[in-house]
CSV table of C-alpha atoms in Angstrom, one decimal:
chain,number,residue,atom,x,y,z
A,17,UNK,CA,0.0,0.0,0.0
A,18,UNK,CA,2.9,2.4,0.7
A,19,UNK,CA,3.9,2.2,-2.9
A,20,UNK,CA,0.5,3.3,-4.1
A,21,UNK,CA,0.5,6.7,-5.8
A,22,UNK,CA,-1.0,9.3,-3.5
A,23,UNK,CA,-4.2,10.8,-4.8
A,24,UNK,CA,-4.9,14.5,-4.2
A,25,UNK,CA,-7.8,16.9,-4.5
A,26,UNK,CA,-8.2,18.5,-7.9
A,27,UNK,CA,-9.6,21.9,-8.6
A,28,UNK,CA,-9.1,23.4,-5.1
A,29,UNK,CA,-10.4,26.9,-4.7
A,30,UNK,CA,-7.4,28.5,-2.9
A,31,UNK,CA,-9.4,31.6,-1.9
A,32,UNK,CA,-12.0,29.4,-0.1
A,33,UNK,CA,-9.2,27.3,1.5
A,34,UNK,CA,-7.6,30.4,3.1
A,35,UNK,CA,-8.1,31.3,6.7
A,36,UNK,CA,-7.4,29.5,10.0
A,37,UNK,CA,-7.1,25.7,10.3
A,38,UNK,CA,-6.5,23.9,13.6
A,39,UNK,CA,-4.3,20.8,13.8
A,40,UNK,CA,-6.4,18.0,15.1
A,41,UNK,CA,-3.7,15.3,14.7
A,42,UNK,CA,-0.3,14.9,13.1
A,43,UNK,CA,2.7,12.7,12.8
A,44,UNK,CA,5.2,14.1,15.3
A,45,UNK,CA,8.0,15.9,13.5
A,46,UNK,CA,11.3,17.6,14.4
A,47,UNK,CA,9.8,20.9,13.2
A,48,UNK,CA,7.2,21.1,15.9
A,49,UNK,CA,7.6,21.0,19.7
A,50,UNK,CA,6.3,17.8,21.3
A,51,UNK,CA,4.5,19.7,24.1
A,52,UNK,CA,3.0,22.4,22.0
A,53,UNK,CA,-0.7,23.0,22.3
A,54,UNK,CA,-3.4,24.9,20.3
A,55,UNK,CA,-1.4,24.3,17.1
A,56,UNK,CA,-2.9,26.1,14.2
A,57,UNK,CA,-2.1,27.5,10.7
A,58,UNK,CA,-3.4,30.6,9.1
A,59,UNK,CA,-3.2,30.9,5.3
A,60,UNK,CA,-3.6,34.2,3.4
A,61,UNK,CA,-3.6,34.5,-0.4
A,62,UNK,CA,-1.3,37.1,-1.7
A,63,UNK,CA,-1.8,39.2,-4.9
A,64,UNK,CA,0.9,37.2,-6.7
A,65,UNK,CA,-1.0,33.9,-6.1
A,66,UNK,CA,1.3,32.6,-3.4
A,67,UNK,CA,0.1,31.9,0.1
A,68,UNK,CA,1.4,33.4,3.3
A,69,UNK,CA,1.7,30.6,5.9
A,70,UNK,CA,1.6,31.4,9.7
A,71,UNK,CA,2.1,28.3,11.9
A,72,UNK,CA,1.5,28.8,15.6
A,73,UNK,CA,1.7,26.7,18.7
A,74,UNK,CA,1.7,27.5,22.4
A,75,UNK,CA,4.6,26.3,24.5
A,76,UNK,CA,4.9,27.0,28.3
A,77,UNK,CA,2.1,29.6,27.9
A,78,UNK,CA,3.9,31.5,25.1
A,79,UNK,CA,3.0,31.8,21.5
A,80,UNK,CA,5.6,30.3,19.2
A,81,UNK,CA,5.3,30.8,15.5
A,82,UNK,CA,7.0,30.6,12.1
A,83,UNK,CA,6.0,32.3,8.9
A,84,UNK,CA,6.6,31.0,5.4
A,85,UNK,CA,5.0,30.8,2.0
A,86,UNK,CA,3.3,28.2,-0.2
A,87,UNK,CA,2.9,28.0,-3.9
A,88,UNK,CA,1.6,25.5,-6.4
A,89,UNK,CA,4.2,22.9,-7.2
A,90,UNK,CA,3.0,22.9,-10.9
A,91,UNK,CA,1.1,26.1,-11.8
A,92,UNK,CA,-0.4,24.4,-14.8
A,93,UNK,CA,-1.8,21.5,-12.9
A,94,UNK,CA,-5.2,21.4,-11.2
A,95,UNK,CA,-3.8,19.1,-8.5
A,96,UNK,CA,-3.7,20.4,-4.9
A,97,UNK,CA,0.1,19.9,-4.6
A,98,UNK,CA,1.8,22.8,-3.0
A,99,UNK,CA,5.3,23.5,-1.9
A,100,UNK,CA,5.9,25.3,1.4
A,101,UNK,CA,9.0,27.2,2.3
A,102,UNK,CA,10.2,28.4,5.7
A,103,UNK,CA,13.4,30.1,6.6
A,104,UNK,CA,15.1,28.8,9.8
A,105,UNK,CA,16.0,29.3,12.5
A,106,UNK,CA,13.1,31.7,13.3
A,107,UNK,CA,15.3,34.1,15.3
A,108,UNK,CA,17.7,34.5,12.3
A,109,UNK,CA,15.8,33.3,9.2
A,110,UNK,CA,18.6,32.5,6.7
A,111,UNK,CA,18.3,28.8,5.7
A,112,UNK,CA,15.4,28.0,3.4
A,113,UNK,CA,13.6,24.7,4.1
A,114,UNK,CA,11.1,23.5,1.5
A,115,UNK,CA,8.5,20.7,1.8
A,116,UNK,CA,5.5,19.2,0.1
A,117,UNK,CA,1.9,20.1,1.2
A,118,UNK,CA,-0.5,17.8,-0.6
A,119,UNK,CA,-4.2,18.2,0.0
A,120,UNK,CA,-5.4,14.5,-0.1
A,121,UNK,CA,-8.9,15.1,1.0
A,122,UNK,CA,-11.1,18.2,1.6
A,123,UNK,CA,-14.8,18.2,2.3
A,124,UNK,CA,-17.0,20.1,0.0
A,125,UNK,CA,-17.6,22.9,2.6
A,126,UNK,CA,-13.8,23.3,3.2
A,127,UNK,CA,-14.2,22.5,6.9
A,128,UNK,CA,-11.7,19.7,7.3
A,129,UNK,CA,-8.7,18.4,5.4
A,130,UNK,CA,-6.2,15.6,5.2
A,131,UNK,CA,-2.7,16.8,4.3
A,132,UNK,CA,0.3,14.6,3.4
A,133,UNK,CA,3.3,14.4,1.2
A,134,UNK,CA,4.9,11.8,-1.1
A,135,UNK,CA,7.2,10.1,1.3
A,136,UNK,CA,4.3,9.6,3.8
A,137,UNK,CA,6.6,10.8,6.7
A,138,UNK,CA,4.2,13.7,7.5
A,139,UNK,CA,0.5,13.7,7.9
A,140,UNK,CA,-1.9,16.3,9.3
A,141,UNK,CA,-5.6,16.3,10.0
A,142,UNK,CA,-6.9,19.9,10.0
A,143,UNK,CA,-10.3,21.4,10.9
A,144,UNK,CA,-11.7,24.9,10.9
A,145,UNK,CA,-12.7,24.3,14.5
A,146,UNK,CA,-10.3,23.3,17.3
A,147,UNK,CA,-12.4,20.1,17.9
A,148,UNK,CA,-13.6,17.5,15.4
A,149,UNK,CA,-16.5,15.1,15.4
A,150,UNK,CA,-15.2,11.6,16.2
A,151,UNK,CA,-17.0,10.1,13.2
A,152,UNK,CA,-15.4,12.6,10.8
A,153,UNK,CA,-12.0,12.0,12.4
A,154,UNK,CA,-12.4,8.2,11.9
A,155,UNK,CA,-13.4,8.8,8.3
A,156,UNK,CA,-10.2,10.8,7.7
A,157,UNK,CA,-8.2,8.0,9.4
A,158,UNK,CA,-9.7,5.6,6.9
A,159,UNK,CA,-8.8,7.9,4.0
A,160,UNK,CA,-5.2,8.1,5.3
A,161,UNK,CA,-4.9,4.3,5.6
A,162,UNK,CA,-6.3,4.0,2.0
A,163,UNK,CA,-3.4,6.4,0.9
A,164,UNK,CA,-0.8,4.0,2.5
A,165,UNK,CA,-0.2,5.9,5.8
A,166,UNK,CA,0.6,4.1,9.0
A,167,UNK,CA,-2.0,5.9,11.2
A,168,UNK,CA,-0.6,4.4,14.4
A,169,UNK,CA,2.0,7.2,14.2
A,170,UNK,CA,-0.7,9.9,14.5
A,171,UNK,CA,-0.8,12.0,17.7
A,172,UNK,CA,-3.9,13.9,18.7
A,173,UNK,CA,-3.3,17.6,19.2
A,174,UNK,CA,-4.3,19.3,22.5
A,175,UNK,CA,-6.5,22.4,22.3
A,176,UNK,CA,-7.9,24.6,25.0
A,177,UNK,CA,-11.4,25.8,25.1
A,178,UNK,CA,-11.8,28.6,24.2
A,179,UNK,CA,-9.0,28.8,21.7
A,180,UNK,CA,-6.1,31.2,22.4
A,181,UNK,CA,-6.3,34.8,21.4
A,182,UNK,CA,-5.3,36.3,18.1
A,183,UNK,CA,-1.7,36.5,17.0
A,184,UNK,CA,-1.0,39.9,18.5
A,185,UNK,CA,-2.3,39.1,22.0
A,186,UNK,CA,-0.4,37.4,24.8
A,187,UNK,CA,3.3,36.6,25.5
A,188,UNK,CA,5.5,35.4,22.7
A,189,UNK,CA,8.6,33.3,22.3
A,190,UNK,CA,10.6,35.9,20.4
A,191,UNK,CA,13.9,34.1,20.7
A,192,UNK,CA,12.9,30.9,18.9
A,193,UNK,CA,13.5,28.7,21.9
A,194,UNK,CA,10.7,26.4,20.8
A,195,UNK,CA,12.5,25.8,17.5
A,196,UNK,CA,15.7,24.8,19.3
A,197,UNK,CA,13.7,22.5,21.7
A,198,UNK,CA,12.0,20.8,18.8
A,199,UNK,CA,15.2,20.2,16.9
A,200,UNK,CA,16.6,18.6,20.1
A,201,UNK,CA,13.4,16.4,20.3
A,202,UNK,CA,11.7,18.2,23.3
């Protein structure tokens, strides 16, 4: 199953996809702190057709974030295959890191999505709300399995109720300590 070609959404409306998405579950990665909570992404379409990406998580009560950009991997294709680019480390952004962001499933109302990439090392379940109906969650797990993902690696994300405030409110990790911790596996 892991050798099966990953199927992606076709004809995605990027404008409708924009906005805030909450991480419901993901494969742990060295790019995210293990103890981060309220993890979310906010996407904003720019005039040139690229997407501003703001990834946020809260660690020890402080907002940690990294900004990047996304663009269609093949502008001529209708496949929802994007490339994302971040510059690291966040406190001195000089090294570009590029990855794949493939929308493998998206409901017709753009309320939840299944995101992966060709190596199957990363997987995200995203939702417009910070909680997801268990039946929908299980349907997305089934779709991930159909795409050849080992869903035993998925870790549910922790969210507070109500969600944290907007980007400009609250204390921030301005030194990028979270990034160093995540690289060190903490």
